[in-house]
Coordinates of C-alpha atoms and ligand atoms in Angstrom, one line a residue:
X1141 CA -6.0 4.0 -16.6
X1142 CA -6.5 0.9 -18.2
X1143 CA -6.7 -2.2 -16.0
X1144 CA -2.9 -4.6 -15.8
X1145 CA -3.3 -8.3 -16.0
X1146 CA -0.9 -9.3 -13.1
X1147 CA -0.2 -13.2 -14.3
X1148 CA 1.5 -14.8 -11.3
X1149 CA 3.1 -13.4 -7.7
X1150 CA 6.4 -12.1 -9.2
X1151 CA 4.0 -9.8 -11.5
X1152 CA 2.4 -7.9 -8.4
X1153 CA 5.6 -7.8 -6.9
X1154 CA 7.2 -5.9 -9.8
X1155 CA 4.2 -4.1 -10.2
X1156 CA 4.6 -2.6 -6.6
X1157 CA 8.5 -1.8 -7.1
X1158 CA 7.6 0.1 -10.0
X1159 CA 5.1 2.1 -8.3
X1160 CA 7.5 2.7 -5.5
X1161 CA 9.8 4.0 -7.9
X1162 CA 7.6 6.1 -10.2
X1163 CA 6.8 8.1 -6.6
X1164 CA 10.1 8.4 -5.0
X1165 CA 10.0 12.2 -5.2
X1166 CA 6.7 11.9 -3.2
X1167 CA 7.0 13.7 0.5
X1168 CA 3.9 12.1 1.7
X1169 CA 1.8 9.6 0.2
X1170 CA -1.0 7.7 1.6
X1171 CA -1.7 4.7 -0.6
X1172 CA -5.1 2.5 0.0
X1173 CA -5.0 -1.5 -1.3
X1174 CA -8.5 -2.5 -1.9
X1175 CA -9.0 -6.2 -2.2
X1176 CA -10.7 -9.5 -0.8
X1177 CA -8.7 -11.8 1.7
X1178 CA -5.6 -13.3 -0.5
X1179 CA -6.0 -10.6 -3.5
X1180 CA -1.9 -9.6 -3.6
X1181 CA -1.8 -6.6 -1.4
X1182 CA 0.5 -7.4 0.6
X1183 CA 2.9 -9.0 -2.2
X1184 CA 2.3 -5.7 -4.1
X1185 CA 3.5 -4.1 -0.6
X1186 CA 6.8 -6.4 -0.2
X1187 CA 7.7 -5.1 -4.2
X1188 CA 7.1 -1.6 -2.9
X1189 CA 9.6 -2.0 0.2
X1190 CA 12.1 -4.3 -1.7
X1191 CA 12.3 -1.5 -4.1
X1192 CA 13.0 1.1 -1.6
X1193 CA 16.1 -0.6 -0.6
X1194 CA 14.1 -2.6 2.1
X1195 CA 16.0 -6.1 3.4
X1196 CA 15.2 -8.7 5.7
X1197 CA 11.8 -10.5 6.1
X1198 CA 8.8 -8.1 5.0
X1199 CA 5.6 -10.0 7.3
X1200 CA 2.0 -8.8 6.9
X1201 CA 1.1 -6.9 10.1
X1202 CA -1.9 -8.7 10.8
X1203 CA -1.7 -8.7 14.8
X1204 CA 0.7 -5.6 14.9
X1205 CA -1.7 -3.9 12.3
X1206 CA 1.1 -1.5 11.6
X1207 CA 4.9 -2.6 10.8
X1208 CA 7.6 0.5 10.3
X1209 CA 10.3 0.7 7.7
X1210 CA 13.2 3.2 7.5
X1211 CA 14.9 3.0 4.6
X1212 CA 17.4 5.2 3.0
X1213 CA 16.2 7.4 6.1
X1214 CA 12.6 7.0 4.4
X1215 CA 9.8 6.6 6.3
X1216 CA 6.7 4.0 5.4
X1217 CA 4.6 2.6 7.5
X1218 CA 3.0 -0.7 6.4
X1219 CA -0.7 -1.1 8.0
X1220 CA -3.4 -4.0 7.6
X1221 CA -6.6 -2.5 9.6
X1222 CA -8.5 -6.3 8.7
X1223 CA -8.4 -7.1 12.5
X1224 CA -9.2 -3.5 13.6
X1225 CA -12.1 -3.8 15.6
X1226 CA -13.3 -0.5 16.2
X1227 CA -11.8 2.8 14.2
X1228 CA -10.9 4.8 17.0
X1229 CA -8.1 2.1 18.0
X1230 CA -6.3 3.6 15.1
X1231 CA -5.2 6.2 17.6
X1232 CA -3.4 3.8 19.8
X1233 CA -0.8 2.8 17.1
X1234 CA 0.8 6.1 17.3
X1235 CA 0.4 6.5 13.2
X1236 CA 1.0 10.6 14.0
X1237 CA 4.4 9.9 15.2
X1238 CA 5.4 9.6 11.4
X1239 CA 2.7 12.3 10.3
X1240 CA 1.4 11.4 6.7
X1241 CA 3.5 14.2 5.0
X1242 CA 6.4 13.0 5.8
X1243 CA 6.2 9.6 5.1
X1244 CA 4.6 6.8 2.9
X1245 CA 1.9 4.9 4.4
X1246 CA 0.5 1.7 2.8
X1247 CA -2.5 0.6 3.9
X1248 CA -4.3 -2.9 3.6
X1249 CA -8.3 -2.8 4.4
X1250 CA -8.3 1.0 4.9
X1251 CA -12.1 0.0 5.3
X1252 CA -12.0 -0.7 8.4
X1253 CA -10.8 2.6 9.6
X1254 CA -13.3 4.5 8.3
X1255 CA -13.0 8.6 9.6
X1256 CA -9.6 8.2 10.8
X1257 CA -7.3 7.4 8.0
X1258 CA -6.0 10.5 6.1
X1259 CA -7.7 10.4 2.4
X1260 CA -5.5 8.9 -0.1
X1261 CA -3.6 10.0 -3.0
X1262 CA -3.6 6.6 -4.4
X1263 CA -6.2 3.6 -4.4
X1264 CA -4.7 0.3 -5.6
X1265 CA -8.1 -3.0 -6.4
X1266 CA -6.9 -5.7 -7.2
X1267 CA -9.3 -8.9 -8.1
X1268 CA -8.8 -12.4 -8.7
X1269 CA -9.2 -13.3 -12.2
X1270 CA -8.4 -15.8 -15.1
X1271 CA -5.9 -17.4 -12.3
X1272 CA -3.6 -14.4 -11.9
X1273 CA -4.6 -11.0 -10.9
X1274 CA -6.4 -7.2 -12.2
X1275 CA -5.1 -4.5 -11.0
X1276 CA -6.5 -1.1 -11.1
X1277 CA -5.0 2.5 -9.8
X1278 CA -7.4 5.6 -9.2
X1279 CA -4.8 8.4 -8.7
X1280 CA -4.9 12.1 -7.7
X1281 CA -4.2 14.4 -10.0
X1282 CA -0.3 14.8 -8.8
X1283 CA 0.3 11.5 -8.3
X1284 CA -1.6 10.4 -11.9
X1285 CA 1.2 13.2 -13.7
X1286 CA 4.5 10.8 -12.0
X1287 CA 2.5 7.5 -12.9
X1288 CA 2.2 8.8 -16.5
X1289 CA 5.8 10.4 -16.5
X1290 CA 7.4 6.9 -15.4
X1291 CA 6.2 5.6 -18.9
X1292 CA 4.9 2.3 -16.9
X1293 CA 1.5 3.3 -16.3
X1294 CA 0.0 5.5 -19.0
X1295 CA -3.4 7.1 -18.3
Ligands
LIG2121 N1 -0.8 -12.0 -9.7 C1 -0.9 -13.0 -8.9 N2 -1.3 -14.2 -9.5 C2 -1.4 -15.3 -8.7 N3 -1.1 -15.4 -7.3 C3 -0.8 -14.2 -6.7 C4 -0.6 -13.0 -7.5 N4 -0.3 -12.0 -6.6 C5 -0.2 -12.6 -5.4 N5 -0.5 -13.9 -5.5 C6 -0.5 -14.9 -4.3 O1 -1.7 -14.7 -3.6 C7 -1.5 -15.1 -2.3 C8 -2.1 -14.0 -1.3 O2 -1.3 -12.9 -1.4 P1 -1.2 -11.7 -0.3 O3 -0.9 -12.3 1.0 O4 -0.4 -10.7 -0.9 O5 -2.8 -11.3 -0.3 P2 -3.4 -10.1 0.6 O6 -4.3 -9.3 -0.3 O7 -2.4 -9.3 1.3 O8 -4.3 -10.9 1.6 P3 -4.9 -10.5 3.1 O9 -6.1 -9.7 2.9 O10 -5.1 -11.8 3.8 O11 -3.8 -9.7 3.8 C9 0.0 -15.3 -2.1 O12 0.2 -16.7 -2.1 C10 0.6 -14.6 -3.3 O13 1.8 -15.3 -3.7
LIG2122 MG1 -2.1 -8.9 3.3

């Protein structure tokens, strides 16, 4: 998939609410956002949720490390793992409670929990660049067919 110029903050936002909508009829997804410190995950992530039906203040969990949503009856579970000191505290948050097949998980730094993350069907990177944004998707094989089906992202 060809790289998307993401021009200003409204950009990544749309780009996230049309990726949220290209994978509605997704069970379980677990989504990795790659990206230095201020890249636009987590304004990708507020596009997601808005687009989901999501209202009300979206923060970045960076002291809860995981915020839960419920739209719609939905389940998604935002997480950012930058001030996870140790992998194994992953197990504390109680993640399983919403196991990964049932439910959306978008996850910021998924670095940092290395071995205990379930293996994602999507990797979002985005980069600074020329001012605004790249943006590039590595998808699974089922997930690449609905990105290619919603016409906004073809392979
Ligand atoms: N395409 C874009 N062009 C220019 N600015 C953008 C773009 N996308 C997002 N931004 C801006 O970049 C800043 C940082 O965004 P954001 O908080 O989403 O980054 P982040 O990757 O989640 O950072 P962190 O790793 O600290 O959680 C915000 O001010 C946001 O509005
Ligand atoms: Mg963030």
């Amino acid at each position: 998939m060809a790289p998307l110029i993401l021009p200003d903050a409204p950009a990544t936002e749309a780009t996230g609410a049309k990726l949220a909508r290209a994978l509605v009829p997704r069970q379980g997804l677990v989504v990795y956002l790659h990206g230095d410190l201020g890249a636009g995950k987590t304004t990708l992530v507020r596009g997601w949720l808005r687009a989901l039906g999501v209202t009300g203040t979206i923060r970045s969990p960076t002291y809860t490390l995981v915020e839960p949503y419920e739209p719609d009856g939905r389940s998604l579970l935002h997480l950012d793992l930058y001030r996870l000191s140790d992998p194994a505290e992953l197990e504390q948050l109680g993640l399983y409670d919403t196991p990964p097949d049932r439910s959306t998980w978008l996850v910021e730094w998924p670095e940092r929990g290395a071995g205990q993350l379930p293996p994602p069907d999507l990797s979002i990177f985005l980069h600074v660049a020329a001012g605004g944004r790249e943006l590039r998707l590595e998808a699974g094989e089922a997930v690449g067919r609905l990105l290619a089906a919603s016409g906004d992202f073809p392979a």
